[in-house]
Structure formats: structure tokens, C-alpha cells
């Protein structure tokens, strides 16, 4: 528990102070909600994000015959979609703090963050199942896979994505309240640091930098590895469709396990570090299993569809399910730094490591066994960083003191 080690007098004094603060903040919350100003950040941000997605997917659907112009429109659309990405990836902890009590936050963070990954899981299937592969990894009827036919199928996928994004934007515009009528906890109503002080606090906090690297390195490597999973599995005679199914089930499994772990963290508070240690122990073992299996000519391990599926899916389950646990630990470690800034920094670091890895892939793409070895190496490094990390629960402590 966050209040462990406090004397009864300290608990009573802390409760009195925090309760008074909570009442003042509740009154402030009523006033802000009543006049409708000063706290519309989440609504405005989500509206802007969904609008950028509408523009991005719409640009890709503009019918033009000039291939150069078409390429520029697609790149522009992808850029707008990329600009919308930080909100989708980082808003979950802020959403859970704003709307949910202390014993529901981890679960809410897990559901909100994992739902975005389900879209990525669907992407693993939509491409291979809707658009046939033009290469030899999926020997379908080559006579029917003309360039015009494939082009029409790709445009169908783009139009479907545009329609879905427009529906989402319309729903957000119709109803997306910025906050509940009353704050669900002290942390939800408390003041946060300014942007400048937040970045100074993050960059000077050694514990945060340690746990941020423990998140960014393996998750960045895994994101880059997942993006070229079909290329990695092609030498071991796994088709593009099978690679898509592997990616799909690894993300779906990670979502299920991540929500279950977060619910467990809500029931037994103060266990985030232990959960991460267990998950990354499993990730290290499963990534090592996969890497050695791909080198079966040296290790003589059985290379079968079952072993490839099992090792890849377990790796995805362990790593993907750690994301909401990391997010909660980040916020607890650096509170009262705003959740969006904290998660934005670690997401930037993760994307940076992914970009560096893909940059090297452009030069060393003929043989990809080195890419596989990056997975167990990054998971092991993260495991050591988590082991050395000293956890604290500043936000949880503030909420628990009020209920003492």
C-alpha cells in the first residue's frame, strides 16, 4: 500500500489536509464545468486528432491519374495520420485519471491503450486477406492478380478506412465530454506542473529515465521487428498470410493479458514492478526461443509451424501486455507531471529506437538474423533496468491518504 510506514497521527493529519484540498478542488471542478471554460483540452485534442485522420485518409482516396501527384497525396495523408498518432498512443493515462477512481485507473488505461493496438492487429489481416500478395510468398492464381485488380483492392481498403474515420469523427463531434461533473479522485482534480517544469523534472529524474529506457528500447525494437515480420519469416517458408495471423494473435493475446494484468494491479496496488519483471522474463525467454528456432541449422531445434506460432505469439503477448503497466508506472513515478507529457516523451523515445533500427535495416537487409537477436538483447536489458528500478507511487499515495 502507498501509505505503508505512516503513524496514525501522520495518517490523520494527511487525511485532513488532503480532504480539504479535495473539497476545494471539487468546488473548482464544479465552477470550471459550469462555465465551460478552462478544461476542454481532451475534447479539443481528440477532435483535432480525428479531424487530422479524416484529412489524412481523405487525401489518400483522391482519384488522380498522375502517379507522382498520387504518391505525394499518399505521403501527405500518412504524414497527417502520423501527426494524429501521439494522442491515440498517449491519451489513455490522462483519460483514466480524469474519469476513473484510483482502484479503476489501471484497468481503464489498459482498455484505452489496448484498443488502439487492436486496430494494428486488424491491419495484419486486412492487407494479406483483402489484397493478394504479388510475390511468391503466397502462390495464388497469378493470372487474376493483375496490377489493375490489386490496385482496385487497395483503393477499396483506403475507401473503407476513410469511411470508418469519418464515422468516428462524427461520433466524437456529437458527444465527447471533456471531463466528468465531479473529479473521481484527488489526483484527477489536482494541479499539474507547467510544460517547462515538467520537461525539467523528467530529464532530471534518473529513475524516470531508467524506466523510460526499459520501455522504449524493447517496445521500439519489437515495433520495427513486427513491421517486417513477413520478411523475417519468409526464409523459413512462412507465407505472408500466416505471418499476418501470427501478428494478429500476438496483439490480441497481448490486449487480453494486458487488461487482465491491469485489473490485477487495481486489486493489489503497488505491484507494477513485479508484474513488469514477470512479463519481461517471459519476453526474454520467448524471444530467445524464436531466435534459436530460426537458426535450426545450428541449434537443431525443431522448426515447425507450431513452434514459430507459439514463440512469436508469446513474445507479442508479453510485450504488448506490458504497455499499460508501464504507462501507470510512468505517471506514478513523476507525478504531478501531466500524463500526456510523460507518455509523449516515452513514446517519442520508443519511435526513435524503432527508426534507428529500421535505418540500419536499409543497409543490412539481405540477412536478417541480426534483427532477431536484437529482440532478446533488448528484453534482457529492459529486465535488468526494471530490476534496478526503485518504484514509488506518489499519485496513489495522495488518493489513499484521503480514504484513510
Coordinates of C-alpha atoms in Angstrom, one line a residue:
X1 CA 0.0 0.0 0.0
X2 CA 1.1 3.5 -0.7
X3 CA 0.6 4.6 3.0
X4 CA 2.8 1.9 4.5
X5 CA 5.0 3.1 7.3
X6 CA 2.9 6.1 8.4
X7 CA 2.0 6.6 12.0
X8 CA -1.7 7.1 12.9
X9 CA -1.2 10.8 13.6
X10 CA 0.5 11.3 10.3
X11 CA -2.4 9.5 8.6
X12 CA -5.0 11.7 10.3
X13 CA -3.1 14.9 9.6
X14 CA -2.5 13.9 6.0
X15 CA -6.2 12.9 5.6
X16 CA -7.4 16.2 7.0
X17 CA -5.1 18.2 4.7
X18 CA -5.9 16.1 1.6
X19 CA -9.6 16.1 2.3
X20 CA -9.7 19.9 2.5
X21 CA -7.7 20.1 -0.7
X22 CA -10.1 17.6 -2.4
X23 CA -13.1 19.7 -1.4
X24 CA -11.6 22.9 -2.8
X25 CA -10.7 21.1 -6.0
X26 CA -14.2 19.7 -6.3
X27 CA -15.6 23.2 -6.0
X28 CA -13.2 24.3 -8.6
X29 CA -14.2 21.4 -10.8
X30 CA -17.9 22.5 -10.5
X31 CA -17.0 26.0 -11.4
X32 CA -15.0 25.1 -14.4
X33 CA -17.6 22.6 -15.6
X34 CA -20.3 25.2 -15.1
X35 CA -18.8 28.0 -17.1
X36 CA -17.5 25.6 -19.8
X37 CA -14.0 27.2 -20.0
X38 CA -10.5 26.2 -18.9
X39 CA -10.9 22.5 -19.2
X40 CA -11.7 21.3 -22.7
X41 CA -8.3 20.1 -23.5
X42 CA -9.1 16.4 -24.0
X43 CA -12.2 17.1 -26.2
X44 CA -10.3 19.6 -28.4
X45 CA -7.4 17.3 -28.7
X46 CA -9.5 14.3 -29.7
X47 CA -11.5 16.4 -32.2
X48 CA -8.3 17.7 -33.7
X49 CA -6.8 14.2 -33.8
X50 CA -9.8 12.7 -35.5
X51 CA -10.0 15.6 -38.0
X52 CA -6.4 15.1 -39.0
X53 CA -7.2 11.4 -39.6
X54 CA -10.1 12.4 -41.8
X55 CA -7.8 14.7 -43.8
X56 CA -5.1 12.1 -44.0
X57 CA -7.3 9.2 -45.1
X58 CA -9.2 11.5 -47.5
X59 CA -6.0 12.6 -49.2
X60 CA -5.2 9.0 -50.0
X61 CA -8.6 8.5 -51.7
X62 CA -8.4 11.4 -54.1
X63 CA -8.6 9.8 -57.6
X64 CA -5.8 11.2 -59.8
X65 CA -4.1 9.6 -62.8
X66 CA -0.7 11.3 -62.3
X67 CA 1.4 8.8 -60.3
X68 CA 3.7 11.5 -59.0
X69 CA 0.8 13.5 -57.6
X70 CA -0.8 10.4 -56.2
X71 CA 2.4 9.5 -54.4
X72 CA 2.6 12.9 -52.9
X73 CA -1.0 12.8 -51.7
X74 CA -0.4 9.4 -50.1
X75 CA 2.7 10.7 -48.3
X76 CA 0.8 13.8 -47.2
X77 CA -2.0 11.7 -45.9
X78 CA 0.3 9.4 -44.0
X79 CA 2.0 12.5 -42.5
X80 CA -1.3 13.8 -41.2
X81 CA -2.1 10.3 -39.8
X82 CA 1.3 10.3 -38.1
X83 CA 0.6 13.7 -36.5
X84 CA -2.6 12.2 -35.0
X85 CA -0.7 9.3 -33.6
X86 CA 0.6 10.8 -30.3
X87 CA -2.9 11.4 -29.0
X88 CA -4.0 7.9 -29.7
X89 CA -1.0 6.4 -28.1
X90 CA -0.7 8.7 -25.1
X91 CA -4.2 9.8 -24.1
X92 CA -5.1 6.6 -22.1
X93 CA -3.4 7.5 -18.8
X94 CA -4.9 11.0 -18.9
X95 CA -8.3 9.7 -19.7
X96 CA -8.2 7.1 -16.9
X97 CA -7.1 9.7 -14.4
X98 CA -9.8 12.2 -15.4
X99 CA -12.7 9.8 -15.4
X100 CA -11.9 6.9 -13.1
X101 CA -11.1 6.3 -9.4
X102 CA -7.8 5.0 -8.0
X103 CA -9.0 1.4 -8.0
X104 CA -10.1 1.5 -11.7
X105 CA -7.3 3.5 -13.3
X106 CA -5.0 0.7 -14.4
X107 CA -7.9 -1.2 -16.0
X108 CA -9.1 1.9 -17.8
X109 CA -5.6 2.7 -19.0
X110 CA -5.3 -0.9 -20.3
X111 CA -8.6 -0.8 -22.1
X112 CA -8.0 2.6 -23.7
X113 CA -4.4 1.8 -24.8
X114 CA -5.0 -1.7 -25.9
X115 CA -8.0 -0.8 -28.2
X116 CA -5.7 1.2 -30.4
X117 CA -3.5 -1.9 -30.8
X118 CA -6.5 -4.0 -31.9
X119 CA -6.5 -1.7 -35.0
X120 CA -3.0 -2.8 -35.7
X121 CA -4.0 -6.4 -35.2
X122 CA -6.7 -6.0 -37.8
X123 CA -4.1 -4.4 -40.2
X124 CA -2.1 -7.7 -40.1
X125 CA -5.2 -9.5 -41.6
X126 CA -6.8 -6.9 -43.8
X127 CA -3.8 -6.5 -46.1
X128 CA -3.0 -10.2 -46.8
X129 CA -6.6 -11.3 -46.9
X130 CA -8.1 -8.5 -49.0
X131 CA -5.1 -7.7 -51.2
X132 CA -3.4 -10.8 -52.6
X133 CA 0.4 -10.9 -52.5
X134 CA 2.1 -10.3 -55.8
X135 CA 5.2 -12.1 -54.8
X136 CA 6.0 -15.8 -54.3
X137 CA 5.2 -15.9 -50.6
X138 CA 1.5 -16.6 -51.4
X139 CA 1.2 -18.6 -54.7
X140 CA -2.4 -17.6 -55.5
X141 CA -3.8 -17.5 -59.0
X142 CA -1.2 -15.3 -60.7
X143 CA -3.4 -14.7 -63.8
X144 CA -6.0 -13.0 -61.7
X145 CA -3.6 -10.9 -59.7
X146 CA -3.1 -8.2 -62.4
X147 CA -1.8 -4.8 -61.4
X148 CA -5.2 -3.3 -62.1
X149 CA -7.0 -5.8 -59.9
X150 CA -4.6 -5.3 -57.0
X151 CA -4.9 -1.5 -57.4
X152 CA -8.7 -1.7 -57.2
X153 CA -8.5 -3.8 -54.0
X154 CA -6.1 -1.4 -52.4
X155 CA -8.4 1.5 -53.2
X156 CA -11.3 -0.4 -51.6
X157 CA -9.3 -0.7 -48.4
X158 CA -8.5 3.0 -48.4
X159 CA -12.1 4.0 -49.0
X160 CA -13.2 1.7 -46.2
X161 CA -10.7 3.3 -43.8
X162 CA -11.8 6.8 -44.8
X163 CA -15.5 5.9 -44.1
X164 CA -14.6 4.4 -40.7
X165 CA -12.6 7.5 -39.7
X166 CA -15.4 9.8 -40.8
X167 CA -17.9 7.9 -38.7
X168 CA -15.5 8.2 -35.7
X169 CA -15.1 11.9 -36.2
X170 CA -18.9 12.4 -36.4
X171 CA -19.4 10.5 -33.1
X172 CA -16.7 12.5 -31.4
X173 CA -18.2 15.8 -32.6
X174 CA -21.6 14.7 -31.5
X175 CA -20.6 13.7 -27.9
X176 CA -17.3 13.7 -26.2
X177 CA -17.4 15.5 -22.8
X178 CA -14.1 16.9 -21.6
X179 CA -14.5 15.7 -18.0
X180 CA -17.0 14.3 -15.5
X181 CA -19.2 16.6 -13.4
X182 CA -17.0 15.9 -10.3
X183 CA -13.4 14.7 -10.1
X184 CA -13.3 11.0 -9.2
X185 CA -10.2 11.4 -7.1
X186 CA -7.8 13.9 -5.6
X187 CA -5.3 13.2 -8.4
X188 CA -7.9 14.0 -11.0
X189 CA -8.6 17.4 -9.6
X190 CA -5.1 18.4 -8.5
X191 CA -2.9 20.9 -10.3
X192 CA -0.1 19.7 -12.7
X193 CA 3.3 21.2 -13.4
X194 CA 3.7 23.5 -16.4
X195 CA 5.3 22.3 -19.6
X196 CA 8.7 23.8 -18.8
X197 CA 8.9 22.5 -15.3
X198 CA 7.5 19.1 -16.5
X199 CA 10.3 18.6 -19.0
X200 CA 12.9 19.7 -16.5
X201 CA 11.5 17.3 -13.9
X202 CA 11.5 14.4 -16.4
X203 CA 15.0 15.0 -17.7
X204 CA 16.5 15.3 -14.2
X205 CA 14.7 12.3 -12.8
X206 CA 17.1 9.4 -13.1
X207 CA 14.5 6.8 -12.1
X208 CA 12.2 8.0 -14.8
X209 CA 15.0 7.9 -17.5
X210 CA 15.8 4.3 -16.3
X211 CA 12.2 3.0 -16.6
X212 CA 11.7 5.0 -19.8
X213 CA 14.6 3.2 -21.5
X214 CA 13.2 -0.1 -20.2
X215 CA 10.1 0.7 -22.1
X216 CA 11.4 2.4 -25.2
X217 CA 14.2 0.0 -26.2
X218 CA 12.3 -3.3 -26.3
X219 CA 9.0 -1.9 -27.5
X220 CA 10.7 0.1 -30.2
X221 CA 12.7 -2.9 -31.4
X222 CA 9.5 -5.0 -31.3
X223 CA 7.5 -2.5 -33.3
X224 CA 10.2 -2.4 -36.0
X225 CA 10.5 -6.2 -36.0
X226 CA 6.7 -6.6 -36.3
X227 CA 6.6 -4.3 -39.3
X228 CA 8.9 -6.6 -41.3
X229 CA 7.7 -9.9 -39.8
X230 CA 6.7 -11.3 -43.2
X231 CA 10.3 -10.6 -44.5
X232 CA 11.8 -12.3 -41.4
X233 CA 9.6 -15.4 -41.7
X234 CA 9.9 -15.7 -45.5
X235 CA 13.3 -17.6 -45.3
X236 CA 11.7 -20.2 -43.1
X237 CA 8.9 -20.7 -45.6
X238 CA 6.1 -18.9 -43.8
X239 CA 3.6 -17.2 -46.1
X240 CA 2.5 -13.6 -45.8
X241 CA -0.9 -14.6 -44.7
X242 CA 0.5 -16.9 -41.9
X243 CA 2.8 -14.0 -40.8
X244 CA -0.3 -11.8 -40.6
X245 CA -2.1 -14.3 -38.5
X246 CA 0.9 -14.5 -36.2
X247 CA 0.9 -10.8 -35.8
X248 CA -2.8 -10.7 -35.2
X249 CA -2.9 -13.3 -32.4
X250 CA 0.2 -11.8 -30.7
X251 CA -1.6 -8.4 -30.4
X252 CA -4.9 -9.8 -29.5
X253 CA -3.3 -12.0 -26.8
X254 CA -1.3 -9.0 -25.6
X255 CA -4.5 -7.0 -25.3
X256 CA -6.3 -9.7 -23.3
X257 CA -3.4 -10.3 -20.9
X258 CA -2.7 -6.6 -20.6
X259 CA -6.2 -5.9 -19.4
X260 CA -6.1 -8.9 -17.0
X261 CA -2.8 -7.7 -15.6
X262 CA -4.1 -4.2 -15.2
X263 CA -7.2 -5.4 -13.4
X264 CA -4.9 -7.4 -11.0
X265 CA -2.8 -4.3 -10.4
X266 CA -6.0 -2.4 -9.4
X267 CA -6.9 -5.1 -6.9
X268 CA -3.4 -5.4 -5.4
X269 CA -1.8 -2.0 -5.5
X270 CA 1.9 -1.3 -5.5
X271 CA 2.8 -4.4 -7.7
X272 CA 3.6 -2.8 -11.0
X273 CA 7.3 -3.5 -10.9
X274 CA 6.7 -7.2 -10.0
X275 CA 4.3 -7.5 -12.9
X276 CA 6.8 -6.0 -15.3
X277 CA 9.5 -8.3 -14.1
X278 CA 7.3 -11.4 -14.8
X279 CA 6.3 -10.1 -18.2
X280 CA 9.8 -9.3 -19.4
X281 CA 11.2 -12.6 -18.0
X282 CA 8.7 -14.3 -20.3
X283 CA 9.5 -11.9 -23.2
X284 CA 13.2 -12.7 -22.9
X285 CA 12.7 -16.4 -22.9
X286 CA 10.2 -16.4 -25.8
X287 CA 12.3 -14.1 -28.0
X288 CA 15.4 -16.3 -27.3
X289 CA 13.3 -19.4 -28.3
X290 CA 12.2 -17.8 -31.5
X291 CA 15.7 -16.6 -32.5
X292 CA 17.3 -20.0 -31.8
X293 CA 14.5 -21.7 -33.7
X294 CA 15.2 -19.7 -36.8
X295 CA 18.8 -20.9 -36.5
X296 CA 17.8 -24.5 -36.5
X297 CA 20.7 -25.5 -38.8
X298 CA 23.0 -24.6 -35.9
X299 CA 20.8 -25.2 -32.8
X300 CA 18.9 -28.2 -34.3
X301 CA 15.7 -27.0 -32.6
X302 CA 12.5 -28.2 -34.2
X303 CA 11.4 -25.6 -36.8
X304 CA 7.7 -26.2 -37.2
X305 CA 4.6 -24.0 -37.7
X306 CA 3.6 -24.7 -34.1
X307 CA 6.9 -23.5 -32.6
X308 CA 7.0 -20.4 -34.8
X309 CA 3.4 -19.5 -33.9
X310 CA 3.9 -20.2 -30.2
X311 CA 7.2 -18.3 -29.8
X312 CA 6.0 -15.2 -31.8
X313 CA 2.6 -15.1 -30.1
X314 CA 4.1 -15.4 -26.7
X315 CA 6.6 -12.7 -27.4
X316 CA 3.8 -10.4 -28.6
X317 CA 1.6 -11.2 -25.6
X318 CA 4.4 -10.5 -23.0
X319 CA 5.5 -7.2 -24.6
X320 CA 2.1 -5.8 -25.7
X321 CA 0.6 -6.5 -22.3
X322 CA 3.3 -4.5 -20.6
X323 CA 2.3 -1.2 -22.2
X324 CA -0.5 -0.2 -19.9
X325 CA 1.5 -1.3 -16.8
X326 CA 4.4 0.9 -18.0
X327 CA 2.1 3.8 -18.5
X328 CA 0.7 3.6 -15.0
X329 CA 4.2 3.3 -13.6
X330 CA 5.5 6.3 -15.5
X331 CA 2.7 8.5 -14.2
X332 CA 3.1 7.3 -10.6
X333 CA 6.9 7.9 -10.8
X334 CA 6.9 11.5 -12.0
X335 CA 3.5 12.8 -10.5
X336 CA 2.5 15.7 -10.7
X337 CA 3.9 15.9 -14.2
X338 CA 1.0 15.8 -16.7
X339 CA 0.2 12.3 -18.0
X340 CA 0.3 13.4 -21.7
X341 CA 3.8 14.9 -21.4
X342 CA 5.1 11.8 -19.6
X343 CA 3.7 9.3 -22.0
X344 CA 4.6 11.5 -25.0
X345 CA 8.3 11.5 -24.1
X346 CA 8.5 7.7 -23.7
X347 CA 6.6 7.2 -26.9
X348 CA 9.0 9.5 -28.7
X349 CA 11.9 7.5 -27.4
X350 CA 10.3 4.3 -28.5
X351 CA 9.7 5.6 -32.0
X352 CA 13.3 6.9 -32.1
X353 CA 14.7 3.5 -31.3
X354 CA 12.4 1.9 -33.9
X355 CA 13.5 4.5 -36.5
X356 CA 17.2 3.8 -35.8
X357 CA 16.6 0.0 -36.2
X358 CA 14.8 0.4 -39.5
X359 CA 17.5 2.8 -40.7
X360 CA 20.1 0.0 -40.2
X361 CA 17.7 -2.4 -41.9
X362 CA 18.0 -0.3 -45.2
X363 CA 21.7 -1.2 -45.2
X364 CA 21.6 -4.8 -43.8
X365 CA 18.5 -6.3 -45.4
X366 CA 19.9 -9.3 -47.2
X367 CA 20.3 -11.3 -44.0
X368 CA 18.0 -10.6 -41.0
X369 CA 19.3 -12.9 -38.2
X370 CA 20.8 -9.9 -36.5
X371 CA 17.4 -8.4 -36.3
X372 CA 16.1 -11.4 -34.4
X373 CA 19.0 -11.1 -31.9
X374 CA 18.0 -7.5 -31.2
X375 CA 14.8 -8.8 -29.5
X376 CA 16.3 -11.0 -26.7
X377 CA 19.1 -8.4 -26.2
X378 CA 16.6 -5.6 -25.7
X379 CA 14.3 -7.6 -23.5
X380 CA 17.2 -8.7 -21.3
X381 CA 18.5 -5.1 -21.0
X382 CA 15.0 -3.9 -20.1
X383 CA 14.7 -6.7 -17.5
X384 CA 17.9 -5.5 -15.8
X385 CA 16.7 -1.9 -15.8
X386 CA 13.4 -2.8 -14.2
X387 CA 15.2 -4.9 -11.6
X388 CA 17.4 -1.9 -10.6
X389 CA 14.4 0.5 -10.6
X390 CA 13.1 1.8 -7.3
X391 CA 9.4 2.2 -7.6
X392 CA 7.3 4.8 -5.9
X393 CA 3.5 5.6 -6.0
X394 CA 3.2 9.4 -5.4
X395 CA -0.2 9.7 -7.1
X396 CA -1.6 6.6 -5.4
X397 CA -0.4 7.9 -2.1
X398 CA -2.3 11.1 -2.5
X399 CA -5.5 9.3 -3.2
X400 CA -5.1 6.7 -0.5
X401 CA -4.5 9.3 2.2
X402 CA -7.9 10.8 1.6
X403 CA -9.6 7.4 2.2
X404 CA -7.7 6.6 5.4

